[in-house]
């Protein structure tokens, strides 16, 4: 990591070659990475996460630009920390991509990432949003339990 420009290119190559795989693992790759949810469900789930992040507003909650800059900095440093640790301890010397990245490594930082999309000015008050989210989550979790039961018990 003595050459920041080369390392930046390695990170860019990694996201270019493994980015969609990491997103898929973030939401729809379960167990020992051998149990997958359908691709359409993963895409729809991600769309719902982004939608809720954009439209859900809470009365009295406001994030200023400085707040979002701090949150963005924490997200960036966390992602760089994850990538750098894998680069140093898992990736063979001289490789042009970082090996060993799994979507689950980014779950802890994801609430902050989605919080960056929060905007009380563009948010829309949808009366039944909480009910819709609960229904959607219940359906997805039920389906996920069925997939896991089929994989491990049936």
Backbone as a ProteinNet text record, in pm:
[ID]
protein_1_A
[PRIMARY]
XXXXXXXXXXXXXXXXXXXXXXXXXXXXXXXXXXXXXXXXXXXXXXXXXXXXXXXXXXXXXXXXXXXXXXXXXXXXXXXXXXXXXXXXXXXXXXXXXXXXXXXXXXXXXXXXXXXXXXXXXXXXXXXXXXXXXXXXXXXXXXXXXXXXXXXXXX
[TERTIARY]
84.7	0	88.9	210.4	300.3	274.4	190.7	156.7	5	-41.9	-186.5	-258.1	-191.6	-254.8	-278.2	-177.3	-192.1	-299.3	-302	-402.9	-543.5	-558.5	-687.8	-733.3	-642.1	-675.3	-714.8	-648	-682.4	-823.3	-856.7	-991.3	-1095.1	-1065	-1157	-1174.7	-1065.3	-1073.7	-1156.6	-1140.3	-1214.6	-1364.1	-1404.7	-1547.7	-1601.6	-1519.8	-1563.4	-1584	-1494.8	-1503.6	-1590.5	-1599	-1671.4	-1788.4	-1816.1	-1917.6	-2056.2	-2102.3	-2237.6	-2244.7	-2136.7	-2131.7	-2140.1	-2071.6	-2073.8	-2214.3	-2281.3	-2418.9	-2510.1	-2494.3	-2577.2	-2553.3	-2429.3	-2398.8	-2450.2	-2453.7	-2500.1	-2644.6	-2726.2	-2868.4	-2908.4	-2860.6	-2921.6	-2835.9	-2720.8	-2635.4	-2630	-2680.1	-2698.5	-2610	-2603.7	-2530.8	-2382.8	-2332	-2190.1	-2169.9	-2245	-2242.8	-2285.2	-2363.2	-2410	-2562	-2627.7	-2772.9	-2809.2	-2874	-2902.8	-3052.1	-3086	-3221.2	-3227.3	-3345.9	-3356.8	-3307.3	-3244	-3186.1	-3291.4	-3410.5	-3517.4	-3555.3	-3559.6	-3589.9	-3481.4	-3356	-3244.3	-3254.6	-3282.2	-3294.8	-3412.1	-3525.8	-3644.1	-3619.7	-3553.6	-3523	-3432.6	-3332.6	-3243.2	-3319.6	-3409.8	-3491.2	-3579.5	-3635.5	-3718	-3632.9	-3513.2	-3424.8	-3394.5	-3362.6	-3332.4	-3458	-3571.4	-3697.5	-3731.4	-3725.5	-3758	-3658.4	-3533	-3431.8	-3461.1	-3514.1	-3542	-3671.8	-3775.1	-3906.3	-3946.6	-3890.6	-3932.1	-3875.4	-3962.8	-3919.8	-3976.6	-3900.5	-3943.2	-3952.7	-4063.7	-4085.4	-3978.8	-3917.7	-3816.3	-3676.1	-3660.1	-3527.2	-3474	-3359.7	-3299.6	-3150	-3101.2	-2958.2	-2903.6	-2811.3	-2749.7	-2637.1	-2590.1	-2482.3	-2358.6	-2326.9	-2210.8	-2230.7	-2353	-2382.9	-2360.3	-2409.8	-2394.6	-2248.7	-2172	-2028.4	-1957.7	-1992.7	-1932.8	-1974	-2103	-2151.8	-2083.1	-2074	-2006.3	-1860.3	-1794.5	-1655.3	-1640	-1731.9	-1729.2	-1752	-1847.3	-1873.2	-1748.6	-1690.9	-1571.2	-1455.7	-1430.1	-1320.4	-1346.9	-1471.8	-1505.8	-1483.5	-1530.4	-1513.1	-1364.7	-1291.3	-1147	-1077.7	-1119.6	-1061.2	-1085.3	-1208	-1240.6	-1155.7	-1152.4	-1076.9	-927.6	-874.6	-730.9	-692.2	-775.1	-741.8	-740.8	-835.9	-836.5	-718.8	-683.3	-569.4	-439.5	-423.2	-298.9	-288.9	-401.2	-394.9	-451.1	-516.1	-578.6	-532.6	-508	-474.7	-325	-290	-147.3	-83.9	42.1	114.9	114.5	86	90.9	-40.8	-145.4	-274.5	-338.4	-416.4	-478.6	-619.9	-669	-797.6	-780	-869.3	-866.6	-953.2	-896.5	-968.4	-1034.5	-1137.7	-1199.2	-1312.7	-1352.1	-1459.4	-1592.9	-1669	-1802.9	-1899.3	-2019.3	-2118	-2151.8	-2146.3	-2181.7	-2087.9	-1967.4	-1874.1	-1924.5	-2016.5	-2064.7	-2199.8	-2254.2	-2384.8	-2380.1	-2274.8	-2266.7	-2265.8	-2209.6	-2199.9	-2318.5	-2399.5	-2508.7	-2613.9	-2651.4	-2747.8	-2697.1	-2568.6	-2512.3	-2517.3	-2491.7	-2497.5	-2638.3	-2739.5	-2876.5	-2920.5	-2861.6	-2893	-2848.3	-2748.3	-2703.6	-2812.2	-2906	-3014.4	-3130.3	-3130.8	-3239.4	-3244.1	-3364.5	-3381.6	-3524.1	-3535.5	-3669.4	-3741.9	-3670.5	-3734.2	-3799.7	-3737.6	-3793.3	-3873.2	-3871.8	-3946.2	-4095.8	-4165.6	-4309.6	-4373.1	-4478.8	-4548.3	-4648.5	-4619.5	-4708.7	-4770.5	-4902.3	-4971.1	-4942.5	-4944	-4932.1	-4790.3	-4690.7	-4554.4	-4505.5	-4527.4	-4481.7	-4550.1	-4678.1	-4751.9	-4699.5	-4674.4	-4622.8	-4484.4	-4399.8	-4265.8	-4275.2	-4363.1	-4379.8	-4431.3	-4526.4	-4578.5	-4472.8	-4399.2	-4292.4	-4186.7	-4144.8	-4042.8	-4091.3	-4216.6	-4271.9	-4269.9	-4308.8	-4307.9	-4166.6	-4071.9	-3933.6	-3874.2	-3898.5	-3843.8	-3905.2	-4034.8	-4098.9	-4038	-4020.4	-3959.6	-3816.2	-3741.6	-3603.6	-3598.9	-3690.2	-3696.2	-3726	-3813.1	-3843.6	-3720	-3645.4	-3523.3	-3422.1	-3405.5	-3309.3	-3353.7	-3482.9	-3533.2	-3510.9	-3535.5	-3513.5	-3366.2	-3279.2	-3134.1	-3079.8	-3118.2	-3054.4	-3133.5	-3265.1	-3344.2	-3426.5	-3451	-3535.4	-3457.5
-118.5	0	124.4	110.2	226	317.9	274.7	356.7	379.3	494.9	520.2	518.5	562.8	564.4	421.1	336.3	195.7	127.3	157.4	97.1	143	270	321.1	248.1	221.3	145	0.9	-57.2	-193.2	-195	-95	-85.9	-69.1	18.1	38.8	-89.8	-160.9	-288.7	-390.5	-388.9	-482.3	-456.2	-330.2	-299.2	-324.6	-300.5	-324.8	-474.1	-555.6	-698.7	-775.2	-729.4	-803.9	-727.5	-606.1	-522	-583.4	-634.9	-692.7	-818.2	-892.5	-1012.2	-974.3	-868.5	-822.1	-776.2	-703.4	-659	-779.7	-877.2	-999.3	-1072	-1081.6	-1145.9	-1065	-934.9	-845.9	-877.9	-910.2	-932.2	-1078.7	-1147	-1274	-1397.8	-1395	-1513.8	-1556.9	-1674.8	-1716.3	-1834.8	-1862.3	-1979.4	-1971.8	-2079.9	-2086.8	-2040.4	-1940.1	-1882.7	-1984.6	-2083.4	-2185.5	-2184.6	-2089.6	-2080.9	-1941.1	-1933.4	-1803.7	-1777	-1650	-1604.6	-1567.9	-1571	-1537.2	-1394.9	-1379.9	-1251.4	-1140.9	-1171	-1071.9	-1024	-1114.4	-1076.8	-986.1	-1017.4	-935.6	-794.3	-783.2	-651.7	-574.9	-641.2	-576.2	-532.1	-615.2	-581.9	-458.5	-455.5	-339.6	-214.2	-227.5	-113	-63.8	-154	-115.3	-43.6	-93.8	-26.8	116.6	134.7	269.6	356.9	302.7	377.9	426.2	336.7	374.5	478.2	463.7	561.1	699.1	703	831.7	896.7	818.3	878.7	882.3	796.1	794.2	915	990.2	1106.1	1093.8	1139	1139.2	1283.8	1316.6	1453.2	1489.8	1604	1652.3	1599.4	1511.4	1457.3	1528.2	1588.3	1660	1630.8	1599.1	1578.6	1693.5	1764.3	1875.2	1823.3	1908.5	1870.3	1823.5	1892.5	1852.9	1713.4	1683.5	1550.2	1444	1473	1376.2	1361	1468.1	1458	1367.4	1381	1294.8	1149.6	1127.1	991.6	933.3	1013.4	968.5	934.8	1014.9	987.2	857	833.1	707.7	589	601.3	494	468.4	575.4	559.3	495.4	544.2	487.7	341.7	308.7	169.4	79.5	122.5	43.3	30.3	139.8	135	42.9	47.8	-40.7	-187.5	-220.4	-358.7	-402.4	-319.2	-353.5	-364.7	-271.9	-272.7	-395.5	-432.1	-551.5	-676.7	-686.3	-800.7	-796.1	-675.1	-659.7	-703.2	-664.9	-694.4	-839.5	-896.8	-1027.3	-1142.9	-1116.3	-1224.7	-1230	-1113.8	-1106.4	-1129.4	-1220	-1239.2	-1110.9	-1093.6	-974.1	-968.2	-848.8	-826.5	-843.9	-888.8	-906.9	-771.7	-767.5	-641.6	-621.8	-720.2	-707.2	-758.5	-714.1	-757.7	-882.5	-988.2	-1114.2	-1125.6	-1208.5	-1241.7	-1151.4	-1056.6	-964.6	-1038.3	-1021.5	-1077.7	-966.4	-972.2	-868.8	-852.6	-960.9	-953.5	-863.6	-840.1	-753.2	-608.8	-572.9	-435.5	-415	-519.6	-508.1	-408.1	-409.7	-321.2	-173.2	-140.4	-0.4	41.8	-52.7	-21.3	75.4	69.4	170.3	313	333	466.8	505.4	408.7	435.5	478.9	406.2	441.5	570.7	602.2	727.1	848.1	829.3	937.3	978.9	889.5	920	993.7	1001.2	1066	1214.7	1261.9	1403.7	1443.4	1524.7	1563.6	1653	1713.4	1799.9	1719.7	1611.6	1531.8	1412.6	1390.4	1279.1	1298.8	1189.3	1191.6	1118.2	1175.8	1107.8	1009.7	883.1	778.4	713.4	725.8	680.4	535.2	451.6	308.3	255.2	343.3	298.8	193.9	215.7	118.4	-16.4	-13.4	-138.3	-208.8	-132.1	-191	-251.6	-182.4	-234	-361.7	-361.5	-480.8	-598.4	-572.8	-679.3	-732.1	-641.4	-682.1	-763.1	-713.3	-783.3	-921	-930.4	-1059.7	-1159.4	-1114	-1202.9	-1248.1	-1154	-1187.6	-1281.7	-1253.3	-1339.9	-1479.5	-1487.9	-1618.4	-1697.3	-1632.2	-1698.6	-1741.9	-1654.6	-1686	-1806.2	-1811.7	-1928.1	-2056.8	-2047.1	-2164.6	-2209.4	-2114.1	-2147.7	-2213	-2157.2	-2214.7	-2352.2	-2368.4	-2498	-2603	-2564.1	-2657.3	-2694.7	-2598.1	-2622.8	-2709.1	-2680.1	-2746.2	-2862	-2866.1	-2965.8	-3059.3	-3023.2	-3107.1	-3175.3
0	0	0	-46.5	-48.2	-166.9	-261.7	-377.9	-379.9	-328.1	-318.8	-454	-560.2	-691.8	-739.9	-726.1	-766	-681.1	-551.3	-463.9	-503.1	-538.5	-583.3	-709.3	-800.6	-921.4	-887.4	-789.9	-747.1	-687.8	-605.7	-548.7	-660.1	-757.4	-870.2	-950.6	-977.4	-1048.5	-970.4	-840.7	-755.6	-765.1	-754.3	-763.5	-904.1	-1003.9	-1141.1	-1166	-1114.2	-1141.8	-1041	-917.1	-814	-752.9	-797.4	-735.1	-731.3	-844.2	-847.5	-760.2	-755	-670.8	-522	-484.5	-345.2	-306.8	-397.1	-369.7	-354.8	-440.4	-432.1	-300.3	-257.4	-130.4	-12.3	-26.3	80.4	118.5	20.1	45.2	29.1	-72.7	-107.5	-105.7	-43.6	-36.7	109.7	138.6	276.9	311.8	441.6	488.9	459.1	404.4	369	226	186.6	52.1	-53.1	-10.8	-104.2	-119.4	-56.2	-61.4	-109	-224	-284.4	-289.2	-271.3	-299	-447.1	-507.1	-649.7	-678.9	-793.5	-832.2	-834.2	-882.8	-888.2	-748.3	-651.4	-513.5	-456.4	-485.4	-437.6	-495	-624.1	-688.4	-628.3	-612.8	-557.3	-413.8	-334.7	-195.6	-188.3	-274	-277.3	-318	-414.6	-456.2	-341.4	-264	-149.4	-44.6	-18.2	77.3	34.3	-91.8	-142.8	-138.6	-179.2	-178.4	-37.9	58.6	196.1	247.7	212.7	254.3	198	77.7	13.3	60.7	86.2	112.5	259.1	341.7	481.5	554.8	617.8	696.4	837.2	931.8	1070.9	1117.6	1177.5	1225	1327.7	1307.8	1400.2	1375.3	1278.7	1248	1124.8	1139.5	1027.9	1024.8	907.5	888.3	804.6	860.5	789.3	700.7	613.9	521.7	598.8	707	787.7	846.5	890.1	943.6	836.3	716.7	607.5	566.6	575.7	544.9	645.4	772.9	875.2	851.4	825.4	799.6	675.6	569.2	448.1	473.2	555.9	591	667.3	760	836.4	743.1	651.3	554.8	470.4	416.1	331.9	408.8	529.3	607.7	643.9	672.1	703.5	583.2	467.5	345.3	311.2	319.3	292.5	393.6	519.4	620.6	588.8	547.2	510.7	391.9	288.4	167.9	195.5	273.5	302.2	383.7	480.2	559	470.7	378.3	286.8	189.7	148.5	57.5	125.8	250.6	321.5	368.7	411.3	477.2	395.5	283.4	208	62.3	2.9	-139.2	-160.9	-252.4	-283	-338.2	-311.6	-356.2	-508	-560.8	-703.8	-776.6	-708.5	-774.8	-802.4	-909.6	-953.4	-898.6	-822.2	-753.5	-610.7	-522.8	-383.6	-372.8	-316.3	-303	-165.7	-158.6	-30.8	13.2	-71.1	-31.3	-33.4	72.3	81	120.1	65.9	91.4	238	313.2	454.9	534.7	482.8	553.4	560.6	473.5	465.8	534.4	593.2	658.9	774.1	851.7	968.5	930.5	817.2	775.3	687.5	644.4	551.4	606.2	734.3	781	762.3	781.7	760.5	613	526.6	383.4	342.5	390.1	355.7	423.9	538	607	524.1	439.9	351.5	253	224.1	130.2	196.8	329.4	402.9	369.6	337.6	306.5	342.7	444.9	490.5	390.1	297.3	197.2	85.2	44.9	-64.1	-13.5	116.6	173.6	155.4	148.1	128.3	246.1	299	408.2	347.8	362.3	313.3	436.5	447.4	567.9	601.7	504	528.1	505.2	500.4	469.8	569.8	698.6	798.4	781.1	748.9	727.4	602.6	495.7	372.1	394.6	469.3	497.7	580.8	680.8	764.5	681	591.7	505.6	411.8	348.9	257.3	332.1	447.7	526.4	569.3	608.8	649.8	534.1	416.5	299.1	264.7	263.9	230.1	334.6	462.7	567.3	564.1	535.3	523	408.2	293.5	178.9	211.7	278.6	315.3	409.2	505.4	594.7	518	418.5	335.9	258.5	202.5	128.8	222.2	341.2	437	486.7	511.9	555.7	447.4	322.9	212.6	201.7	219.1	205.5	318	443.4	555.9	617.2	594.1	666.2	577.2	454.7	369.3	258.7
[MASK]
++++++++++++++++++++++++++++++++++++++++++++++++++++++++++++++++++++++++++++++++++++++++++++++++++++++++++++++++++++++++++++++++++++++++++++++++++++++++++

